[in-house]
mmCIF file with all atom_site columns, C-alpha atoms and ligand atoms in Angstrom:
data_model
loop_
_atom_site.group_PDB
_atom_site.id
_atom_site.type_symbol
_atom_site.label_atom_id
_atom_site.label_alt_id
_atom_site.label_comp_id
_atom_site.label_asym_id
_atom_site.label_entity_id
_atom_site.label_seq_id
_atom_site.pdbx_PDB_ins_code
_atom_site.Cartn_x
_atom_site.Cartn_y
_atom_site.Cartn_z
_atom_site.occupancy
_atom_site.B_iso_or_equiv
_atom_site.pdbx_formal_charge
_atom_site.auth_seq_id
_atom_site.auth_comp_id
_atom_site.auth_asym_id
_atom_site.auth_atom_id
_atom_site.pdbx_PDB_model_num
ATOM   1   C  CA  . MET A 1 1   ? 22.733 -8.655  30.039  1.00 0.00 ? 3   MET A CA  1
ATOM   2   C  CA  . GLY A 1 2   ? 20.737 -9.961  26.920  1.00 0.00 ? 4   GLY A CA  1
ATOM   3   C  CA  . LYS A 1 3   ? 21.161 -11.734 24.024  1.00 0.00 ? 5   LYS A CA  1
ATOM   4   C  CA  . TYR A 1 4   ? 20.120 -8.952  21.614  1.00 0.00 ? 6   TYR A CA  1
ATOM   5   C  CA  . GLU A 1 5   ? 21.173 -5.134  21.883  1.00 0.00 ? 7   GLU A CA  1
ATOM   6   C  CA  . LEU A 1 6   ? 19.051 -2.284  20.147  1.00 0.00 ? 8   LEU A CA  1
ATOM   7   C  CA  . PRO A 1 7   ? 19.957 -2.146  16.640  1.00 0.00 ? 9   PRO A CA  1
ATOM   8   C  CA  . ALA A 1 8   ? 21.215 1.552   15.247  1.00 0.00 ? 10  ALA A CA  1
ATOM   9   C  CA  . VAL A 1 9   ? 19.478 4.024   13.509  1.00 0.00 ? 11  VAL A CA  1
ATOM   10  C  CA  . PRO A 1 10  ? 21.826 4.510   9.994   1.00 0.00 ? 12  PRO A CA  1
ATOM   11  C  CA  . TYR A 1 11  ? 21.116 8.298   10.334  1.00 0.00 ? 13  TYR A CA  1
ATOM   12  C  CA  . ASN A 1 12  ? 20.532 10.804  12.670  1.00 0.00 ? 14  ASN A CA  1
ATOM   13  C  CA  . TYR A 1 13  ? 16.804 11.303  14.057  1.00 0.00 ? 15  TYR A CA  1
ATOM   14  C  CA  . ASP A 1 14  ? 16.773 14.642  12.330  1.00 0.00 ? 16  ASP A CA  1
ATOM   15  C  CA  . ALA A 1 15  ? 17.268 12.882  8.892   1.00 0.00 ? 17  ALA A CA  1
ATOM   16  C  CA  . LEU A 1 16  ? 14.209 12.267  7.917   1.00 0.00 ? 18  LEU A CA  1
ATOM   17  C  CA  . GLU A 1 17  ? 12.684 15.855  8.711   1.00 0.00 ? 19  GLU A CA  1
ATOM   18  C  CA  . PRO A 1 18  ? 10.066 17.385  7.696   1.00 0.00 ? 20  PRO A CA  1
ATOM   19  C  CA  . TYR A 1 19  ? 8.498  13.866  6.555   1.00 0.00 ? 21  TYR A CA  1
ATOM   20  C  CA  . ILE A 1 20  ? 9.256  12.105  10.230  1.00 0.00 ? 22  ILE A CA  1
ATOM   21  C  CA  . ASP A 1 21  ? 10.249 14.545  13.225  1.00 0.00 ? 23  ASP A CA  1
ATOM   22  C  CA  . ALA A 1 22  ? 13.518 14.303  15.270  1.00 0.00 ? 24  ALA A CA  1
ATOM   23  C  CA  . ARG A 1 23  ? 11.623 13.739  18.139  1.00 0.00 ? 25  ARG A CA  1
ATOM   24  C  CA  . THR A 1 24  ? 9.027  10.850  16.502  1.00 0.00 ? 26  THR A CA  1
ATOM   25  C  CA  . MET A 1 25  ? 12.513 9.178   15.769  1.00 0.00 ? 27  MET A CA  1
ATOM   26  C  CA  . GLU A 1 26  ? 14.331 9.511   19.039  1.00 0.00 ? 28  GLU A CA  1
ATOM   27  C  CA  . ILE A 1 27  ? 11.495 7.839   21.104  1.00 0.00 ? 29  ILE A CA  1
ATOM   28  C  CA  . HIS A 1 28  ? 10.329 5.265   18.536  1.00 0.00 ? 30  HIS A CA  1
ATOM   29  C  CA  . HIS A 1 29  ? 14.210 4.225   18.740  1.00 0.00 ? 31  HIS A CA  1
ATOM   30  C  CA  . THR A 1 30  ? 15.427 4.957   22.362  1.00 0.00 ? 32  THR A CA  1
ATOM   31  C  CA  . LYS A 1 31  ? 11.669 4.243   23.977  1.00 0.00 ? 33  LYS A CA  1
ATOM   32  C  CA  . HIS A 1 32  ? 9.707  1.913   21.891  1.00 0.00 ? 34  HIS A CA  1
ATOM   33  C  CA  . HIS A 1 33  ? 12.261 -0.054  20.101  1.00 0.00 ? 35  HIS A CA  1
ATOM   34  C  CA  . GLN A 1 34  ? 14.462 -0.497  23.385  1.00 0.00 ? 36  GLN A CA  1
ATOM   35  C  CA  . THR A 1 35  ? 11.533 -1.670  25.042  1.00 0.00 ? 37  THR A CA  1
ATOM   36  C  CA  . TYR A 1 36  ? 10.901 -4.479  22.595  1.00 0.00 ? 38  TYR A CA  1
ATOM   37  C  CA  . THR A 1 37  ? 14.673 -6.016  22.504  1.00 0.00 ? 39  THR A CA  1
ATOM   38  C  CA  . ASP A 1 38  ? 14.882 -5.803  26.475  1.00 0.00 ? 40  ASP A CA  1
ATOM   39  C  CA  . LYS A 1 39  ? 11.403 -8.113  26.631  1.00 0.00 ? 41  LYS A CA  1
ATOM   40  C  CA  . LEU A 1 40  ? 12.757 -9.958  23.770  1.00 0.00 ? 42  LEU A CA  1
ATOM   41  C  CA  . ASN A 1 41  ? 15.751 -11.124 26.071  1.00 0.00 ? 43  ASN A CA  1
ATOM   42  C  CA  . ALA A 1 42  ? 13.629 -11.312 29.132  1.00 0.00 ? 44  ALA A CA  1
ATOM   43  C  CA  . ALA A 1 43  ? 11.409 -14.208 26.897  1.00 0.00 ? 45  ALA A CA  1
ATOM   44  C  CA  . LEU A 1 44  ? 13.926 -15.537 25.433  1.00 0.00 ? 46  LEU A CA  1
ATOM   45  C  CA  . GLU A 1 45  ? 16.084 -16.280 28.742  1.00 0.00 ? 47  GLU A CA  1
ATOM   46  C  CA  . LYS A 1 46  ? 12.822 -18.096 29.653  1.00 0.00 ? 48  LYS A CA  1
ATOM   47  C  CA  . CYS A 1 47  ? 13.005 -20.663 26.849  1.00 0.00 ? 49  CYS A CA  1
ATOM   48  C  CA  . PRO A 1 48  ? 15.350 -23.366 26.633  1.00 0.00 ? 50  PRO A CA  1
ATOM   49  C  CA  . THR A 1 49  ? 18.692 -23.039 25.210  1.00 0.00 ? 51  THR A CA  1
ATOM   50  C  CA  . ASP A 1 50  ? 18.053 -24.791 21.760  1.00 0.00 ? 52  ASP A CA  1
ATOM   51  C  CA  . ILE A 1 51  ? 15.722 -21.881 21.121  1.00 0.00 ? 53  ILE A CA  1
ATOM   52  C  CA  . GLN A 1 52  ? 18.040 -19.445 23.250  1.00 0.00 ? 54  GLN A CA  1
ATOM   53  C  CA  . GLU A 1 53  ? 20.839 -20.450 20.536  1.00 0.00 ? 55  GLU A CA  1
ATOM   54  C  CA  . LYS A 1 54  ? 18.833 -19.645 17.406  1.00 0.00 ? 56  LYS A CA  1
ATOM   55  C  CA  . ASP A 1 55  ? 18.602 -16.092 15.254  1.00 0.00 ? 57  ASP A CA  1
ATOM   56  C  CA  . ILE A 1 56  ? 15.083 -14.266 15.773  1.00 0.00 ? 58  ILE A CA  1
ATOM   57  C  CA  . VAL A 1 57  ? 14.822 -14.750 12.127  1.00 0.00 ? 59  VAL A CA  1
ATOM   58  C  CA  . GLU A 1 58  ? 14.832 -18.358 12.244  1.00 0.00 ? 60  GLU A CA  1
ATOM   59  C  CA  . ILE A 1 59  ? 12.532 -18.447 15.852  1.00 0.00 ? 61  ILE A CA  1
ATOM   60  C  CA  . LEU A 1 60  ? 9.895  -16.157 14.248  1.00 0.00 ? 62  LEU A CA  1
ATOM   61  C  CA  . SER A 1 61  ? 10.367 -18.225 11.051  1.00 0.00 ? 63  SER A CA  1
ATOM   62  C  CA  . ASN A 1 62  ? 9.189  -21.061 13.308  1.00 0.00 ? 64  ASN A CA  1
ATOM   63  C  CA  . LEU A 1 63  ? 7.152  -20.107 16.095  1.00 0.00 ? 65  LEU A CA  1
ATOM   64  C  CA  . ASP A 1 64  ? 5.468  -23.635 16.486  1.00 0.00 ? 66  ASP A CA  1
ATOM   65  C  CA  . GLN A 1 65  ? 8.942  -24.278 18.121  1.00 0.00 ? 67  GLN A CA  1
ATOM   66  C  CA  . VAL A 1 66  ? 8.657  -22.037 20.835  1.00 0.00 ? 68  VAL A CA  1
ATOM   67  C  CA  . PRO A 1 67  ? 7.508  -22.913 24.332  1.00 0.00 ? 69  PRO A CA  1
ATOM   68  C  CA  . ALA A 1 68  ? 3.537  -22.409 24.704  1.00 0.00 ? 70  ALA A CA  1
ATOM   69  C  CA  . ASP A 1 69  ? 4.272  -19.564 28.214  1.00 0.00 ? 71  ASP A CA  1
ATOM   70  C  CA  . GLN A 1 70  ? 6.681  -17.706 26.191  1.00 0.00 ? 72  GLN A CA  1
ATOM   71  C  CA  . LYS A 1 71  ? 5.250  -18.121 22.628  1.00 0.00 ? 73  LYS A CA  1
ATOM   72  C  CA  . SER A 1 72  ? 3.245  -14.760 22.339  1.00 0.00 ? 74  SER A CA  1
ATOM   73  C  CA  . ALA A 1 73  ? 5.573  -12.663 24.434  1.00 0.00 ? 75  ALA A CA  1
ATOM   74  C  CA  . ILE A 1 74  ? 8.340  -14.055 21.333  1.00 0.00 ? 76  ILE A CA  1
ATOM   75  C  CA  . ASN A 1 75  ? 5.899  -13.435 18.493  1.00 0.00 ? 77  ASN A CA  1
ATOM   76  C  CA  . PHE A 1 76  ? 5.669  -9.581  19.938  1.00 0.00 ? 78  PHE A CA  1
ATOM   77  C  CA  . ASN A 1 77  ? 8.742  -8.265  21.139  1.00 0.00 ? 79  ASN A CA  1
ATOM   78  C  CA  . GLY A 1 78  ? 10.536 -10.355 18.603  1.00 0.00 ? 80  GLY A CA  1
ATOM   79  C  CA  . GLY A 1 79  ? 8.277  -8.984  16.169  1.00 0.00 ? 81  GLY A CA  1
ATOM   80  C  CA  . GLY A 1 80  ? 9.137  -5.615  17.342  1.00 0.00 ? 82  GLY A CA  1
ATOM   81  C  CA  . PHE A 1 81  ? 12.910 -5.926  17.919  1.00 0.00 ? 83  PHE A CA  1
ATOM   82  C  CA  . ASP A 1 82  ? 12.816 -7.163  14.122  1.00 0.00 ? 84  ASP A CA  1
ATOM   83  C  CA  . ASN A 1 83  ? 10.181 -4.932  12.343  1.00 0.00 ? 85  ASN A CA  1
ATOM   84  C  CA  . HIS A 1 84  ? 11.801 -1.730  13.469  1.00 0.00 ? 86  HIS A CA  1
ATOM   85  C  CA  . ARG A 1 85  ? 15.773 -2.825  12.651  1.00 0.00 ? 87  ARG A CA  1
ATOM   86  C  CA  . ILE A 1 86  ? 13.985 -3.562  8.693   1.00 0.00 ? 88  ILE A CA  1
ATOM   87  C  CA  . PHE A 1 87  ? 11.609 -0.141  9.209   1.00 0.00 ? 89  PHE A CA  1
ATOM   88  C  CA  . TRP A 1 88  ? 14.724 1.924   9.609   1.00 0.00 ? 90  TRP A CA  1
ATOM   89  C  CA  . HIS A 1 89  ? 16.668 0.327   6.988   1.00 0.00 ? 91  HIS A CA  1
ATOM   90  C  CA  . ASN A 1 90  ? 14.108 1.086   4.847   1.00 0.00 ? 92  ASN A CA  1
ATOM   91  C  CA  . MET A 1 91  ? 14.462 4.597   5.185   1.00 0.00 ? 93  MET A CA  1
ATOM   92  C  CA  . LYS A 1 92  ? 16.803 7.407   4.562   1.00 0.00 ? 94  LYS A CA  1
ATOM   93  C  CA  . ALA A 1 93  ? 17.222 11.154  3.829   1.00 0.00 ? 95  ALA A CA  1
ATOM   94  C  CA  . ASN A 1 94  ? 16.693 11.771  0.343   1.00 0.00 ? 96  ASN A CA  1
ATOM   95  C  CA  . GLY A 1 95  ? 14.489 8.892   -0.240  1.00 0.00 ? 97  GLY A CA  1
ATOM   96  C  CA  . GLY A 1 96  ? 11.561 8.049   -2.185  1.00 0.00 ? 98  GLY A CA  1
ATOM   97  C  CA  . GLY A 1 97  ? 10.996 7.869   -6.017  1.00 0.00 ? 99  GLY A CA  1
ATOM   98  C  CA  . GLU A 1 98  ? 10.469 4.408   -7.620  1.00 0.00 ? 100 GLU A CA  1
ATOM   99  C  CA  . PRO A 1 99  ? 12.900 1.403   -7.039  1.00 0.00 ? 101 PRO A CA  1
ATOM   100 C  CA  . THR A 1 100 ? 14.654 0.038   -10.263 1.00 0.00 ? 102 THR A CA  1
ATOM   101 C  CA  . GLY A 1 101 ? 15.870 -3.370  -11.235 1.00 0.00 ? 103 GLY A CA  1
ATOM   102 C  CA  . SER A 1 102 ? 14.520 -6.686  -10.071 1.00 0.00 ? 104 SER A CA  1
ATOM   103 C  CA  . ILE A 1 103 ? 12.601 -5.617  -7.582  1.00 0.00 ? 105 ILE A CA  1
ATOM   104 C  CA  . ALA A 1 104 ? 10.874 -3.039  -9.776  1.00 0.00 ? 106 ALA A CA  1
ATOM   105 C  CA  . ASP A 1 105 ? 9.890  -5.671  -12.099 1.00 0.00 ? 107 ASP A CA  1
ATOM   106 C  CA  . ALA A 1 106 ? 9.071  -7.702  -9.615  1.00 0.00 ? 108 ALA A CA  1
ATOM   107 C  CA  . ILE A 1 107 ? 6.148  -4.912  -8.436  1.00 0.00 ? 109 ILE A CA  1
ATOM   108 C  CA  . LYS A 1 108 ? 4.942  -4.488  -11.881 1.00 0.00 ? 110 LYS A CA  1
ATOM   109 C  CA  . SER A 1 109 ? 4.563  -8.318  -12.408 1.00 0.00 ? 111 SER A CA  1
ATOM   110 C  CA  . SER A 1 110 ? 2.583  -8.522  -9.208  1.00 0.00 ? 112 SER A CA  1
ATOM   111 C  CA  . PHE A 1 111 ? 0.721  -5.114  -8.864  1.00 0.00 ? 113 PHE A CA  1
ATOM   112 C  CA  . GLY A 1 112 ? 0.648  -3.544  -12.830 1.00 0.00 ? 114 GLY A CA  1
ATOM   113 C  CA  . SER A 1 113 ? 2.960  -1.170  -12.176 1.00 0.00 ? 115 SER A CA  1
ATOM   114 C  CA  . PHE A 1 114 ? 4.591  0.972   -9.151  1.00 0.00 ? 116 PHE A CA  1
ATOM   115 C  CA  . SER A 1 115 ? 1.563  3.592   -8.971  1.00 0.00 ? 117 SER A CA  1
ATOM   116 C  CA  . GLU A 1 116 ? -1.098 0.999   -8.812  1.00 0.00 ? 118 GLU A CA  1
ATOM   117 C  CA  . PHE A 1 117 ? 1.235  -0.892  -5.880  1.00 0.00 ? 119 PHE A CA  1
ATOM   118 C  CA  . LYS A 1 118 ? 1.741  2.578   -3.882  1.00 0.00 ? 120 LYS A CA  1
ATOM   119 C  CA  . GLU A 1 119 ? -2.184 3.215   -4.421  1.00 0.00 ? 121 GLU A CA  1
ATOM   120 C  CA  . LYS A 1 120 ? -3.078 -0.499  -3.114  1.00 0.00 ? 122 LYS A CA  1
ATOM   121 C  CA  . PHE A 1 121 ? -0.388 -0.622  -0.687  1.00 0.00 ? 123 PHE A CA  1
ATOM   122 C  CA  . SER A 1 122 ? -1.552 2.874   1.046   1.00 0.00 ? 124 SER A CA  1
ATOM   123 C  CA  . SER A 1 123 ? -5.323 2.062   0.995   1.00 0.00 ? 125 SER A CA  1
ATOM   124 C  CA  . THR A 1 124 ? -5.078 -0.991  2.830   1.00 0.00 ? 126 THR A CA  1
ATOM   125 C  CA  . THR A 1 125 ? -2.161 0.173   5.372   1.00 0.00 ? 127 THR A CA  1
ATOM   126 C  CA  . VAL A 1 126 ? -4.495 3.493   5.839   1.00 0.00 ? 128 VAL A CA  1
ATOM   127 C  CA  . LEU A 1 127 ? -7.609 0.814   7.049   1.00 0.00 ? 129 LEU A CA  1
ATOM   128 C  CA  . ILE A 1 128 ? -5.256 -1.410  9.321   1.00 0.00 ? 130 ILE A CA  1
ATOM   129 C  CA  . GLN A 1 129 ? -7.717 -1.038  12.810  1.00 0.00 ? 131 GLN A CA  1
ATOM   130 C  CA  . GLY A 1 130 ? -5.883 -0.063  15.493  1.00 0.00 ? 132 GLY A CA  1
ATOM   131 C  CA  . SER A 1 131 ? -1.788 -0.737  15.841  1.00 0.00 ? 133 SER A CA  1
ATOM   132 C  CA  . GLY A 1 132 ? 0.140  -3.004  12.764  1.00 0.00 ? 134 GLY A CA  1
ATOM   133 C  CA  . TRP A 1 133 ? 1.951  -2.713  9.801   1.00 0.00 ? 135 TRP A CA  1
ATOM   134 C  CA  . GLY A 1 134 ? 1.781  -2.727  5.939   1.00 0.00 ? 136 GLY A CA  1
ATOM   135 C  CA  . TRP A 1 135 ? 4.237  -4.759  4.397   1.00 0.00 ? 137 TRP A CA  1
ATOM   136 C  CA  . LEU A 1 136 ? 5.799  -5.547  0.876   1.00 0.00 ? 138 LEU A CA  1
ATOM   137 C  CA  . VAL A 1 137 ? 6.556  -9.229  1.135   1.00 0.00 ? 139 VAL A CA  1
ATOM   138 C  CA  . TYR A 1 138 ? 8.329  -11.922 -0.868  1.00 0.00 ? 140 TYR A CA  1
ATOM   139 C  CA  . ASN A 1 139 ? 6.550  -15.030 -0.824  1.00 0.00 ? 141 ASN A CA  1
ATOM   140 C  CA  . PRO A 1 140 ? 8.917  -17.812 -1.428  1.00 0.00 ? 142 PRO A CA  1
ATOM   141 C  CA  . SER A 1 141 ? 6.059  -20.147 -2.169  1.00 0.00 ? 143 SER A CA  1
ATOM   142 C  CA  . THR A 1 142 ? 4.805  -18.724 -5.329  1.00 0.00 ? 144 THR A CA  1
ATOM   143 C  CA  . ASN A 1 143 ? 8.581  -16.349 -6.048  1.00 0.00 ? 145 ASN A CA  1
ATOM   144 C  CA  . LYS A 1 144 ? 6.235  -13.129 -6.037  1.00 0.00 ? 146 LYS A CA  1
ATOM   145 C  CA  . VAL A 1 145 ? 6.023  -10.126 -4.165  1.00 0.00 ? 147 VAL A CA  1
ATOM   146 C  CA  . GLU A 1 146 ? 2.529  -9.274  -2.146  1.00 0.00 ? 148 GLU A CA  1
ATOM   147 C  CA  . TYR A 1 147 ? 1.089  -6.892  -0.185  1.00 0.00 ? 149 TYR A CA  1
ATOM   148 C  CA  . LYS A 1 148 ? 0.362  -7.766  3.557   1.00 0.00 ? 150 LYS A CA  1
ATOM   149 C  CA  . SER A 1 149 ? -0.741 -6.263  6.790   1.00 0.00 ? 151 SER A CA  1
ATOM   150 C  CA  . MET A 1 150 ? 0.042  -7.496  9.581   1.00 0.00 ? 152 MET A CA  1
ATOM   151 C  CA  . PRO A 1 151 ? -1.512 -6.788  13.370  1.00 0.00 ? 153 PRO A CA  1
ATOM   152 C  CA  . ASN A 1 152 ? 0.661  -5.623  15.860  1.00 0.00 ? 154 ASN A CA  1
ATOM   153 C  CA  . GLN A 1 153 ? 3.977  -6.351  16.158  1.00 0.00 ? 155 GLN A CA  1
ATOM   154 C  CA  . THR A 1 154 ? 3.709  -10.022 14.592  1.00 0.00 ? 156 THR A CA  1
ATOM   155 C  CA  . SER A 1 155 ? 6.035  -10.587 11.636  1.00 0.00 ? 157 SER A CA  1
ATOM   156 C  CA  . PRO A 1 156 ? 4.943  -11.511 8.374   1.00 0.00 ? 158 PRO A CA  1
ATOM   157 C  CA  . ARG A 1 157 ? 8.153  -13.865 8.742   1.00 0.00 ? 159 ARG A CA  1
ATOM   158 C  CA  . THR A 1 158 ? 5.553  -16.180 10.942  1.00 0.00 ? 160 THR A CA  1
ATOM   159 C  CA  . ASP A 1 159 ? 3.511  -16.543 7.637   1.00 0.00 ? 161 ASP A CA  1
ATOM   160 C  CA  . GLY A 1 160 ? 6.593  -17.902 5.833   1.00 0.00 ? 162 GLY A CA  1
ATOM   161 C  CA  . LEU A 1 161 ? 6.970  -14.573 4.333   1.00 0.00 ? 163 LEU A CA  1
ATOM   162 C  CA  . ILE A 1 162 ? 9.913  -12.423 4.031   1.00 0.00 ? 164 ILE A CA  1
ATOM   163 C  CA  . PRO A 1 163 ? 9.621  -9.051  4.716   1.00 0.00 ? 165 PRO A CA  1
ATOM   164 C  CA  . LEU A 1 164 ? 11.287 -5.875  2.605   1.00 0.00 ? 166 LEU A CA  1
ATOM   165 C  CA  . LEU A 1 165 ? 9.570  -2.909  3.224   1.00 0.00 ? 167 LEU A CA  1
ATOM   166 C  CA  . GLY A 1 166 ? 7.508  -1.779  5.889   1.00 0.00 ? 168 GLY A CA  1
ATOM   167 C  CA  . CYS A 1 167 ? 5.426  0.914   7.274   1.00 0.00 ? 169 CYS A CA  1
ATOM   168 C  CA  . ASP A 1 168 ? 4.813  0.726   11.200  1.00 0.00 ? 170 ASP A CA  1
ATOM   169 C  CA  . VAL A 1 169 ? 1.317  2.458   11.724  1.00 0.00 ? 171 VAL A CA  1
ATOM   170 C  CA  . TRP A 1 170 ? 1.128  2.378   15.286  1.00 0.00 ? 172 TRP A CA  1
ATOM   171 C  CA  . GLU A 1 171 ? 0.123  5.461   16.456  1.00 0.00 ? 173 GLU A CA  1
ATOM   172 C  CA  . HIS A 1 172 ? 3.345  5.974   18.100  1.00 0.00 ? 174 HIS A CA  1
ATOM   173 C  CA  . ALA A 1 173 ? 5.483  6.212   14.666  1.00 0.00 ? 175 ALA A CA  1
ATOM   174 C  CA  . TYR A 1 174 ? 3.359  9.204   13.820  1.00 0.00 ? 176 TYR A CA  1
ATOM   175 C  CA  . TYR A 1 175 ? 1.036  11.107  16.646  1.00 0.00 ? 177 TYR A CA  1
ATOM   176 C  CA  . LEU A 1 176 ? 3.182  14.042  17.355  1.00 0.00 ? 178 LEU A CA  1
ATOM   177 C  CA  . LYS A 1 177 ? 3.200  15.525  13.998  1.00 0.00 ? 179 LYS A CA  1
ATOM   178 C  CA  . TYR A 1 178 ? 0.420  13.833  12.731  1.00 0.00 ? 180 TYR A CA  1
ATOM   179 C  CA  . GLN A 1 179 ? -2.309 13.384  15.250  1.00 0.00 ? 181 GLN A CA  1
ATOM   180 C  CA  . ASN A 1 180 ? -5.032 11.237  14.131  1.00 0.00 ? 182 ASN A CA  1
ATOM   181 C  CA  . LYS A 1 181 ? -3.831 11.914  10.139  1.00 0.00 ? 183 LYS A CA  1
ATOM   182 C  CA  . ARG A 1 182 ? -2.938 8.385   9.039   1.00 0.00 ? 184 ARG A CA  1
ATOM   183 C  CA  . PRO A 1 183 ? -3.204 9.060   5.921   1.00 0.00 ? 185 PRO A CA  1
ATOM   184 C  CA  . ASP A 1 184 ? -0.991 12.349  5.333   1.00 0.00 ? 186 ASP A CA  1
ATOM   185 C  CA  . TYR A 1 185 ? 1.962  10.004  7.941   1.00 0.00 ? 187 TYR A CA  1
ATOM   186 C  CA  . ILE A 1 186 ? 1.354  7.145   5.001   1.00 0.00 ? 188 ILE A CA  1
ATOM   187 C  CA  . SER A 1 187 ? 1.874  9.672   2.191   1.00 0.00 ? 189 SER A CA  1
ATOM   188 C  CA  . ALA A 1 188 ? 4.852  11.439  3.281   1.00 0.00 ? 190 ALA A CA  1
ATOM   189 C  CA  . TRP A 1 189 ? 6.729  8.126   4.326   1.00 0.00 ? 191 TRP A CA  1
ATOM   190 C  CA  . TRP A 1 190 ? 6.894  7.691   0.384   1.00 0.00 ? 192 TRP A CA  1
ATOM   191 C  CA  . ASN A 1 191 ? 9.306  10.388  0.740   1.00 0.00 ? 193 ASN A CA  1
ATOM   192 C  CA  . VAL A 1 192 ? 11.823 8.509   2.991   1.00 0.00 ? 194 VAL A CA  1
ATOM   193 C  CA  . ILE A 1 193 ? 11.634 5.063   1.745   1.00 0.00 ? 195 ILE A CA  1
ATOM   194 C  CA  . ASN A 1 194 ? 15.584 4.021   0.967   1.00 0.00 ? 196 ASN A CA  1
ATOM   195 C  CA  . TRP A 1 195 ? 14.743 1.373   -2.518  1.00 0.00 ? 197 TRP A CA  1
ATOM   196 C  CA  . GLU A 1 196 ? 18.132 0.465   -2.485  1.00 0.00 ? 198 GLU A CA  1
ATOM   197 C  CA  . ASP A 1 197 ? 17.859 -1.204  0.737   1.00 0.00 ? 199 ASP A CA  1
ATOM   198 C  CA  . VAL A 1 198 ? 14.390 -2.675  -0.250  1.00 0.00 ? 200 VAL A CA  1
ATOM   199 C  CA  . SER A 1 199 ? 16.041 -3.588  -3.801  1.00 0.00 ? 201 SER A CA  1
ATOM   200 C  CA  . GLN A 1 200 ? 19.083 -5.623  -1.322  1.00 0.00 ? 202 GLN A CA  1
ATOM   201 C  CA  . ARG A 1 201 ? 16.714 -7.216  0.234   1.00 0.00 ? 203 ARG A CA  1
ATOM   202 C  CA  . TYR A 1 202 ? 14.681 -8.845  -2.469  1.00 0.00 ? 204 TYR A CA  1
ATOM   203 C  CA  . ASP A 1 203 ? 18.106 -9.825  -4.056  1.00 0.00 ? 205 ASP A CA  1
ATOM   204 C  CA  . LYS A 1 204 ? 18.896 -11.291 -1.208  1.00 0.00 ? 206 LYS A CA  1
ATOM   205 C  CA  . VAL A 1 205 ? 16.436 -14.093 -1.116  1.00 0.00 ? 207 VAL A CA  1
ATOM   206 C  CA  . THR A 1 206 ? 15.805 -14.641 -4.527  1.00 0.00 ? 208 THR A CA  1
ATOM   207 C  CA  . VAL A 1 207 ? 19.642 -14.841 -6.327  1.00 0.00 ? 209 VAL A CA  1
HETATM 208 MN MN1 . LIG B 2 .   ? 7.084  1.004   15.914  1.00 0.00 ? 4   LIG B MN1 1
#
């Protein structure tokens, strides 16, 4: 029994149909997210007690404190654990549209407009080579929101950034339905974004 359990998906696996199919959701959660969780627990068990006692968010934000022989495993599996639990909540049935409130203002301030943000996010995330994530992040050092691509499962937290909205572009996130058509998957993903969740994440780190 490890420290972390597989985080729940806050809706049924078929809730995001037709944009993200139920079979992909089920495999993504019960196989992929479960494996990151299990391997994070296994890596933590090989770490000193003072690391084990820290929350994974704090560990990812201070990865240099992790022993060298576990750093890669914690980066990958801890990132995978945290990224996916954000990703599930970033989405909902009948989502999409545009954000309102302070996150909408922050996006306008950084990107010019929502449509410019959407274009930059989509066009850059499509081009991620191999596996990775596109992120809208909050940068505490500039007090701005930014776009950031991250490779594999590396968390934006390892760069001092706070993840707000992530798009998983590993093939396991879309291949059953979209095969090689990553642009179609990203276009569809905009229809399931839970902007209330993104807004709450922003307000929590800026207020
Ligand atoms: Mn994934």
